mmCIF file of C-alpha atoms in Angstrom:
data_model
loop_
_atom_site.group_PDB
_atom_site.id
_atom_site.type_symbol
_atom_site.label_atom_id
_atom_site.label_comp_id
_atom_site.label_asym_id
_atom_site.label_seq_id
_atom_site.Cartn_x
_atom_site.Cartn_y
_atom_site.Cartn_z
ATOM 1 C CA MET J 1 2.196 61.443 7.625
ATOM 2 C CA SER J 2 -0.767 60.666 5.455
ATOM 3 C CA ALA J 3 -4.566 62.250 6.042
ATOM 4 C CA LYS J 4 -5.219 59.618 8.028
ATOM 5 C CA PRO J 5 -2.494 58.093 9.991
ATOM 6 C CA LEU J 6 -2.265 54.753 11.472
ATOM 7 C CA ILE J 7 -2.131 54.017 15.086
ATOM 8 C CA VAL J 8 -0.939 51.018 16.265
ATOM 9 C CA ILE J 9 -1.758 49.365 19.868
ATOM 10 C CA PRO J 10 0.945 46.618 20.344
ATOM 11 C CA ALA J 11 -0.401 44.501 23.032
ATOM 12 C CA ASP J 12 -3.428 45.549 24.822
ATOM 13 C CA SER J 13 -2.817 42.430 27.436
ATOM 14 C CA PRO J 14 -4.545 42.176 29.537
ATOM 15 C CA PRO J 15 -7.222 44.021 27.954
ATOM 16 C CA MET J 16 -7.219 47.806 28.969
ATOM 17 C CA VAL J 17 -8.158 50.335 26.567
ATOM 18 C CA SER J 18 -10.140 47.762 24.391
ATOM 19 C CA ARG J 19 -12.397 47.481 27.601
ATOM 20 C CA SER J 20 -13.028 51.575 27.382
ATOM 21 C CA PRO J 21 -15.981 52.838 24.908
ATOM 22 C CA HIS J 22 -13.258 56.113 24.397
ATOM 23 C CA LEU J 23 -11.250 53.861 22.309
ATOM 24 C CA LYS J 24 -13.821 54.374 19.149
ATOM 25 C CA LEU J 25 -13.076 57.982 19.233
ATOM 26 C CA LEU J 26 -9.326 57.286 17.543
ATOM 27 C CA GLU J 27 -11.484 55.876 14.546
ATOM 28 C CA GLU J 28 -13.023 59.532 14.065
ATOM 29 C CA PHE J 29 -9.784 60.686 12.594
ATOM 30 C CA ALA J 30 -7.302 57.567 12.233
ATOM 31 C CA ASP J 31 -6.866 54.198 11.052
ATOM 32 C CA VAL J 32 -6.608 51.806 14.498
ATOM 33 C CA ARG J 33 -4.790 48.365 14.532
ATOM 34 C CA LEU J 34 -5.321 46.904 17.801
ATOM 35 C CA HIS J 35 -3.513 43.782 19.166
ATOM 36 C CA LEU J 36 -4.801 41.997 22.109
ATOM 37 C CA ASP J 37 -1.864 39.464 22.612
ATOM 38 C CA ARG J 38 1.452 40.095 23.620
ATOM 39 C CA PRO J 39 4.236 40.133 21.032
ATOM 40 C CA ALA J 40 6.653 37.005 21.697
ATOM 41 C CA ASP J 41 9.852 39.229 20.965
ATOM 42 C CA ASP J 42 11.089 42.191 19.873
ATOM 43 C CA ALA J 43 11.004 41.247 16.062
ATOM 44 C CA GLU J 44 7.205 40.901 16.826
ATOM 45 C CA LYS J 45 6.717 43.949 18.296
ATOM 46 C CA ALA J 46 8.528 45.783 15.010
ATOM 47 C CA ARG J 47 6.511 43.862 12.324
ATOM 48 C CA ARG J 48 3.233 44.979 14.511
ATOM 49 C CA LEU J 49 4.564 48.507 14.117
ATOM 50 C CA LYS J 50 6.176 48.418 10.980
ATOM 51 C CA ASP J 51 3.748 51.009 9.364
ATOM 52 C CA ALA J 52 2.475 52.908 12.559
ATOM 53 C CA ASP J 53 2.370 56.573 12.433
ATOM 54 C CA ILE J 54 1.577 56.414 16.136
ATOM 55 C CA LEU J 55 2.073 54.049 18.723
ATOM 56 C CA LEU J 56 -0.217 53.791 21.440
ATOM 57 C CA ASN J 57 1.320 51.758 24.478
ATOM 58 C CA SER J 58 -1.213 50.516 27.098
ATOM 59 C CA ARG J 59 1.012 48.318 28.776
ATOM 60 C CA GLY J 60 4.068 49.618 30.569
ATOM 61 C CA SER J 61 5.164 46.345 30.823
ATOM 62 C CA LEU J 62 5.648 46.126 27.143
ATOM 63 C CA LYS J 63 9.191 47.740 26.832
ATOM 64 C CA ILE J 64 9.997 49.666 23.508
ATOM 65 C CA PRO J 65 13.770 49.623 23.290
ATOM 66 C CA ARG J 66 16.096 51.217 20.808
ATOM 67 C CA ALA J 67 16.578 48.458 18.430
ATOM 68 C CA VAL J 68 12.708 48.410 17.714
ATOM 69 C CA LEU J 69 12.470 52.222 17.600
ATOM 70 C CA GLN J 70 15.197 51.971 14.973
ATOM 71 C CA GLN J 71 13.232 50.085 12.586
ATOM 72 C CA LEU J 72 9.980 52.277 12.929
ATOM 73 C CA PRO J 73 10.767 55.088 10.135
ATOM 74 C CA HIS J 74 7.399 56.144 9.785
ATOM 75 C CA LEU J 75 6.734 56.705 13.822
ATOM 76 C CA LYS J 76 6.203 60.288 15.043
ATOM 77 C CA MET J 77 4.407 60.046 18.309
ATOM 78 C CA ILE J 78 4.104 57.527 20.932
ATOM 79 C CA ALA J 79 1.404 57.779 23.204
ATOM 80 C CA VAL J 80 1.864 56.477 26.937
ATOM 81 C CA CYS J 81 -1.022 55.225 28.528
ATOM 82 C CA GLY J 82 -0.409 55.983 32.170
ATOM 83 C CA ILE J 83 2.540 58.668 34.054
ATOM 84 C CA GLY J 84 5.140 56.225 33.640
ATOM 85 C CA TYR J 85 7.324 56.196 30.188
ATOM 86 C CA ASP J 86 10.341 53.396 31.247
ATOM 87 C CA ALA J 87 9.043 51.056 28.879
ATOM 88 C CA ILE J 88 9.997 53.698 26.098
ATOM 89 C CA ASP J 89 13.822 54.198 25.178
ATOM 90 C CA LEU J 90 13.667 58.017 25.476
ATOM 91 C CA PRO J 91 16.946 59.074 23.933
ATOM 92 C CA THR J 92 16.349 56.855 20.898
ATOM 93 C CA ALA J 93 12.631 58.482 20.634
ATOM 94 C CA THR J 94 13.905 61.840 20.819
ATOM 95 C CA GLU J 95 16.902 61.100 18.225
ATOM 96 C CA GLN J 96 14.380 59.687 15.836
ATOM 97 C CA LYS J 97 12.201 63.004 16.595
ATOM 98 C CA ILE J 98 9.512 61.148 18.159
ATOM 99 C CA VAL J 99 7.041 62.749 20.417
ATOM 100 C CA VAL J 100 6.491 60.804 23.717
ATOM 101 C CA SER J 101 3.361 61.902 25.874
ATOM 102 C CA ASN J 102 2.058 60.748 28.979
ATOM 103 C CA ILE J 103 -1.040 61.161 31.274
ATOM 104 C CA PRO J 104 -0.164 62.549 34.599
ATOM 105 C CA GLY J 105 -2.371 63.088 37.395
ATOM 106 C CA ARG J 106 -5.865 61.556 35.929
ATOM 107 C CA THR J 107 -5.755 58.647 38.001
ATOM 108 C CA ALA J 108 -3.961 59.718 40.816
ATOM 109 C CA ALA J 109 -6.812 59.172 43.161
ATOM 110 C CA VAL J 110 -7.950 55.537 41.311
ATOM 111 C CA VAL J 111 -3.995 54.445 42.204
ATOM 112 C CA ALA J 112 -3.973 56.304 45.880
ATOM 113 C CA GLU J 113 -7.099 53.978 46.336
ATOM 114 C CA HIS J 114 -5.419 50.718 45.550
ATOM 115 C CA ALA J 115 -1.949 51.811 47.633
ATOM 116 C CA LEU J 116 -4.605 52.118 50.866
ATOM 117 C CA ALA J 117 -5.954 49.093 50.196
ATOM 118 C CA LEU J 118 -3.055 47.048 49.683
ATOM 119 C CA MET J 119 -1.777 49.036 53.205
ATOM 120 C CA LEU J 120 -5.119 48.249 54.836
ATOM 121 C CA ALA J 121 -5.004 44.496 53.829
ATOM 122 C CA VAL J 122 -1.175 44.061 54.790
ATOM 123 C CA ALA J 123 -2.163 45.525 58.593
ATOM 124 C CA ARG J 124 -5.075 43.535 58.667
ATOM 125 C CA ARG J 125 -3.282 40.421 57.560
ATOM 126 C CA ALA J 126 -6.330 39.671 55.046
ATOM 127 C CA ALA J 127 -4.781 37.590 52.365
ATOM 128 C CA TRP J 128 -3.145 35.258 54.751
ATOM 129 C CA MET J 129 -5.690 35.124 57.266
ATOM 130 C CA THR J 130 -8.119 34.151 54.163
ATOM 131 C CA SER J 131 -5.797 31.378 52.802
ATOM 132 C CA GLU J 132 -5.619 30.305 56.775
ATOM 133 C CA LEU J 133 -9.259 29.851 57.029
ATOM 134 C CA LYS J 134 -9.509 28.256 53.465
ATOM 135 C CA ALA J 135 -7.183 25.739 54.823
ATOM 136 C CA GLY J 136 -9.396 25.040 57.737
ATOM 137 C CA ARG J 137 -7.573 26.761 60.108
ATOM 138 C CA TRP J 138 -8.805 29.622 62.859
ATOM 139 C CA ARG J 139 -6.128 31.549 63.507
ATOM 140 C CA GLY J 140 -5.904 34.240 66.187
ATOM 141 C CA ASP J 141 -2.597 36.238 64.911
ATOM 142 C CA LEU J 142 -2.777 40.056 65.591
ATOM 143 C CA GLY J 143 -3.178 42.570 62.753
ATOM 144 C CA MET J 144 -1.839 46.345 62.734
ATOM 145 C CA SER J 145 -3.848 49.414 63.602
ATOM 146 C CA LEU J 146 -2.891 52.263 61.525
ATOM 147 C CA SER J 147 -4.539 55.330 62.919
ATOM 148 C CA GLY J 148 -1.867 57.318 64.798
ATOM 149 C CA LYS J 149 0.944 55.500 63.088
ATOM 150 C CA GLN J 150 3.646 57.613 60.724
ATOM 151 C CA ILE J 151 3.472 56.605 57.315
ATOM 152 C CA GLY J 152 6.424 57.704 54.917
ATOM 153 C CA ILE J 153 5.421 58.505 51.611
ATOM 154 C CA ILE J 154 8.502 58.560 49.004
ATOM 155 C CA GLY J 155 7.623 60.580 46.324
ATOM 156 C CA THR J 156 5.031 63.559 46.405
ATOM 157 C CA GLY J 157 3.666 63.952 42.718
ATOM 158 C CA ASN J 158 -0.129 63.794 42.127
ATOM 159 C CA ILE J 159 -0.727 60.050 43.550
ATOM 160 C CA GLY J 160 1.843 60.587 46.454
ATOM 161 C CA CYS J 161 -0.026 63.524 47.477
ATOM 162 C CA ALA J 162 -3.599 61.909 46.857
ATOM 163 C CA MET J 163 -2.526 59.061 49.547
ATOM 164 C CA ILE J 164 -1.099 61.746 51.669
ATOM 165 C CA ARG J 165 -4.590 62.867 51.762
ATOM 166 C CA LEU J 166 -6.220 59.492 52.261
ATOM 167 C CA CYS J 167 -3.750 58.277 55.125
ATOM 168 C CA ARG J 168 -4.427 61.675 56.792
ATOM 169 C CA ALA J 169 -8.278 60.907 56.875
ATOM 170 C CA ILE J 170 -7.388 57.738 58.739
ATOM 171 C CA GLY J 171 -5.577 59.473 61.440
ATOM 172 C CA MET J 172 -1.914 58.694 60.592
ATOM 173 C CA ASN J 173 0.978 61.397 60.664
ATOM 174 C CA VAL J 174 2.669 61.633 57.708
ATOM 175 C CA VAL J 175 6.615 62.568 56.648
ATOM 176 C CA ALA J 176 7.928 62.625 53.065
ATOM 177 C CA TRP J 177 10.659 61.981 50.716
ATOM 178 C CA SER J 178 11.218 63.701 47.155
ATOM 179 C CA LEU J 179 13.778 64.406 44.623
ATOM 180 C CA HIS J 180 11.541 67.714 43.981
ATOM 181 C CA PRO J 181 10.302 68.668 47.746
ATOM 182 C CA ASP J 182 7.791 71.245 47.694
ATOM 183 C CA ALA J 183 7.430 73.269 50.781
ATOM 184 C CA SER J 184 3.905 74.734 49.786
ATOM 185 C CA LYS J 185 2.692 71.220 49.313
ATOM 186 C CA ALA J 186 3.855 70.035 52.670
ATOM 187 C CA GLU J 187 1.937 73.327 54.246
ATOM 188 C CA ARG J 188 -0.981 72.893 52.410
ATOM 189 C CA LEU J 189 -1.565 68.930 52.819
ATOM 190 C CA GLY J 190 0.040 68.789 56.542
ATOM 191 C CA PHE J 191 3.180 66.716 56.055
ATOM 192 C CA ARG J 192 7.142 67.602 56.159
ATOM 193 C CA TYR J 193 9.513 66.540 54.042
ATOM 194 C CA VAL J 194 12.813 64.503 56.022
ATOM 195 C CA GLU J 195 16.010 62.940 54.853
ATOM 196 C CA LEU J 196 15.305 59.140 53.166
ATOM 197 C CA GLU J 197 17.253 57.372 56.392
ATOM 198 C CA GLU J 198 15.040 59.230 58.764
ATOM 199 C CA LEU J 199 11.988 58.492 57.151
ATOM 200 C CA LEU J 200 13.210 54.603 56.659
ATOM 201 C CA ARG J 201 14.014 54.574 60.160
ATOM 202 C CA THR J 202 10.924 56.213 61.837
ATOM 203 C CA SER J 203 7.898 55.096 59.523
ATOM 204 C CA ASP J 204 5.668 51.973 60.391
ATOM 205 C CA VAL J 205 4.348 52.116 56.594
ATOM 206 C CA ILE J 206 6.331 52.918 53.761
ATOM 207 C CA SER J 207 4.352 53.708 50.361
ATOM 208 C CA LEU J 208 6.410 54.359 47.285
ATOM 209 C CA HIS J 209 5.210 56.271 44.761
ATOM 210 C CA THR J 210 8.220 58.015 42.895
ATOM 211 C CA ARG J 211 8.593 57.676 39.116
ATOM 212 C CA LEU J 212 11.397 55.029 37.904
ATOM 213 C CA SER J 213 15.148 56.588 36.785
ATOM 214 C CA GLU J 214 18.562 56.072 37.161
ATOM 215 C CA LYS J 215 17.732 57.898 40.546
ATOM 216 C CA THR J 216 15.203 55.524 41.761
ATOM 217 C CA ALA J 217 16.153 52.198 40.422
ATOM 218 C CA GLY J 218 17.221 50.226 43.337
ATOM 219 C CA LEU J 219 16.441 52.989 45.706
ATOM 220 C CA ILE J 220 14.864 50.528 48.529
ATOM 221 C CA GLY J 221 17.556 47.846 48.734
ATOM 222 C CA SER J 222 18.612 45.670 51.513
ATOM 223 C CA ALA J 223 20.487 48.505 53.391
ATOM 224 C CA GLN J 224 17.229 50.385 53.069
ATOM 225 C CA LEU J 225 15.162 47.273 54.291
ATOM 226 C CA ALA J 226 17.514 47.012 57.088
ATOM 227 C CA MET J 227 16.756 49.987 58.405
ATOM 228 C CA MET J 228 13.006 49.563 58.446
ATOM 229 C CA LYS J 229 11.630 48.837 61.557
ATOM 230 C CA PRO J 230 10.755 45.025 61.885
ATOM 231 C CA THR J 231 6.864 45.911 62.408
ATOM 232 C CA ALA J 232 7.070 48.122 59.488
ATOM 233 C CA ILE J 233 4.896 47.490 55.868
ATOM 234 C CA LEU J 234 6.063 48.559 52.352
ATOM 235 C CA ILE J 235 3.951 49.515 49.529
ATOM 236 C CA ASN J 236 4.778 49.703 46.142
ATOM 237 C CA THR J 237 2.327 51.197 43.490
ATOM 238 C CA ALA J 238 5.024 52.938 41.747
ATOM 239 C CA ARG J 239 7.587 50.437 39.777
ATOM 240 C CA GLY J 240 8.793 47.131 40.218
ATOM 241 C CA ALA J 241 12.686 48.373 40.141
ATOM 242 C CA ILE J 242 12.432 50.425 42.597
ATOM 243 C CA VAL J 243 12.835 47.803 45.388
ATOM 244 C CA ASP J 244 15.247 44.979 45.053
ATOM 245 C CA SER J 245 12.829 41.861 45.321
ATOM 246 C CA ALA J 246 15.663 39.592 46.528
ATOM 247 C CA ALA J 247 16.209 41.289 49.229
ATOM 248 C CA LEU J 248 12.563 42.064 50.018
ATOM 249 C CA ALA J 249 11.664 38.362 49.852
ATOM 250 C CA ASP J 250 14.417 37.532 52.404
ATOM 251 C CA ALA J 251 13.819 40.575 54.773
ATOM 252 C CA LEU J 252 9.854 38.867 54.546
ATOM 253 C CA HIS J 253 11.428 35.368 55.378
ATOM 254 C CA ARG J 254 13.383 36.358 58.147
ATOM 255 C CA GLY J 255 10.446 38.441 59.857
ATOM 256 C CA ALA J 256 12.420 41.499 59.351
ATOM 257 C CA LEU J 257 9.094 43.346 58.057
ATOM 258 C CA PHE J 258 5.545 42.881 58.985
ATOM 259 C CA GLY J 259 4.747 42.517 55.500
ATOM 260 C CA ALA J 260 4.359 43.978 51.875
ATOM 261 C CA GLY J 261 1.738 45.355 49.704
ATOM 262 C CA LEU J 262 2.987 45.018 45.904
ATOM 263 C CA ASP J 263 1.197 46.109 42.597
ATOM 264 C CA VAL J 264 4.753 45.910 40.693
ATOM 265 C CA PHE J 265 7.283 43.912 39.927
ATOM 266 C CA ASP J 266 10.552 43.720 38.531
ATOM 267 C CA GLN J 267 9.434 41.047 36.311
ATOM 268 C CA GLU J 268 5.950 41.544 34.588
ATOM 269 C CA PRO J 269 4.212 39.082 33.949
ATOM 270 C CA LEU J 270 5.080 37.867 37.448
ATOM 271 C CA PRO J 271 6.721 34.324 36.590
ATOM 272 C CA LEU J 272 5.777 31.416 38.998
ATOM 273 C CA GLU J 273 9.274 31.184 40.482
ATOM 274 C CA HIS J 274 9.574 34.596 41.764
ATOM 275 C CA PRO J 275 10.829 34.708 44.982
ATOM 276 C CA ILE J 276 7.929 37.252 46.612
ATOM 277 C CA LEU J 277 5.413 34.402 45.642
ATOM 278 C CA SER J 278 6.931 32.353 48.475
ATOM 279 C CA CYS J 279 6.428 35.020 50.996
ATOM 280 C CA GLU J 280 3.567 34.652 53.425
ATOM 281 C CA GLN J 281 2.884 38.201 54.636
ATOM 282 C CA VAL J 282 2.329 39.957 51.187
ATOM 283 C CA VAL J 283 -0.640 41.161 49.199
ATOM 284 C CA LEU J 284 0.205 41.021 45.487
ATOM 285 C CA THR J 285 -1.771 42.492 42.678
ATOM 286 C CA PRO J 286 -0.914 42.481 39.039
ATOM 287 C CA HIS J 287 -0.461 45.855 38.367
ATOM 288 C CA THR J 288 -3.561 47.027 38.135
ATOM 289 C CA ALA J 289 -3.505 49.881 40.679
ATOM 290 C CA ASP J 290 -5.405 52.200 37.914
ATOM 291 C CA GLN J 291 -7.683 49.134 36.471
ATOM 292 C CA THR J 292 -10.940 50.178 37.665
ATOM 293 C CA GLN J 293 -13.436 51.165 34.793
ATOM 294 C CA GLU J 294 -13.326 54.992 35.649
ATOM 295 C CA GLY J 295 -9.655 54.565 35.964
ATOM 296 C CA ILE J 296 -9.128 52.996 32.340
ATOM 297 C CA ASP J 297 -12.008 55.371 30.914
ATOM 298 C CA GLN J 298 -9.903 58.485 32.209
ATOM 299 C CA LEU J 299 -6.507 56.740 30.918
ATOM 300 C CA THR J 300 -7.748 56.370 27.280
ATOM 301 C CA MET J 301 -9.513 59.201 26.944
ATOM 302 C CA GLY J 302 -6.092 60.964 28.221
ATOM 303 C CA CYS J 303 -4.459 58.733 25.208
ATOM 304 C CA VAL J 304 -7.245 59.932 22.328
ATOM 305 C CA GLU J 305 -6.727 63.781 23.670
ATOM 306 C CA ASN J 306 -3.061 63.466 23.317
ATOM 307 C CA ILE J 307 -3.186 62.017 19.952
ATOM 308 C CA ARG J 308 -5.605 64.696 18.681
ATOM 309 C CA ALA J 309 -3.455 67.423 20.430
ATOM 310 C CA PHE J 310 -0.170 65.950 18.053
ATOM 311 C CA LEU J 311 -2.275 65.682 15.326
ATOM 312 C CA ALA J 312 -3.539 69.285 15.438
ATOM 313 C CA GLY J 313 0.383 70.486 16.069
ATOM 314 C CA THR J 314 -0.200 71.472 19.266
ATOM 315 C CA PRO J 315 1.652 68.385 21.398
ATOM 316 C CA GLN J 316 0.882 68.153 24.754
ATOM 317 C CA ASN J 317 1.977 66.635 28.229
ATOM 318 C CA VAL J 318 5.361 65.886 26.218
ATOM 319 C CA VAL J 319 8.014 64.032 28.354
ATOM 320 C CA ASN J 320 10.942 64.505 25.538
ATOM 321 C CA PRO J 321 10.546 68.381 25.235
ATOM 322 C CA ASP J 322 13.919 68.271 23.166
ATOM 323 C CA VAL J 323 12.243 66.736 20.345
ATOM 324 C CA LEU J 324 10.172 69.793 19.920
ATOM 325 C CA LYS J 325 13.351 71.735 19.022
ATOM 326 C CA PHE J 326 14.089 69.862 15.823
#
């Protein structure tokens, strides 16, 4: 690696790190090449990244597959601008001795606020009532009160725990399911762990906060949706692929659920023909749960610190620790 490494941001679209003043801190110790538009294909990704020593992936919807990584002989580190790293082919990165670092926990409160906002908006039918009023219709359809209701939290990491605190503050009862249950968290935050089926059958709201993996892809499919109460709300600020979107759209069209609040989708950007767009009782946002100025600044600073630590020979927040054995 040269004395002044090259950091490439291959697609900051929609703008994220480019909106933060902290991005300029990278210029103190590296050359930075920023692309604001999205590459048309994998070949264009490889062209943009061919000279990169470090890849700053500011958008999780930009996939960096094996075929691209294999064309990047200079690449030594990938800084993921968030907690999720499913956009990166991790086995290939490890095979090529590329350190991958994420940013756990920094924006947990920001994302949880967004999940709470989605839940409240769906419960009170805010988006649907707004569209009805704009169409000249004064409707009196009932919303849902949440105080005293049960929320089921799927995933009790930093964001899930932040959501638990918010939901308890508005008077909700909390149960949770996790691949890694932690009894001390449950005692400290005042919730209890249950089996996934019990959570789905008994909760008035289900909120997803687990990372996408082989174990969680398609976790909520038609069978799981059928277990839920017809008055239940589904909230997803985790990853779109955790939910079978066609099954969810079908359930919403049939009135088998009260509604859904989604910030993430199985296809991003969301195509106009996506089935979820034809559903009435949904509140949708374009993967912006952490997109406040405060959130962007925290994430950008996290990237700066991870890159600085890597260049100093003390990599941190490494999600493929086997790479450190080489």
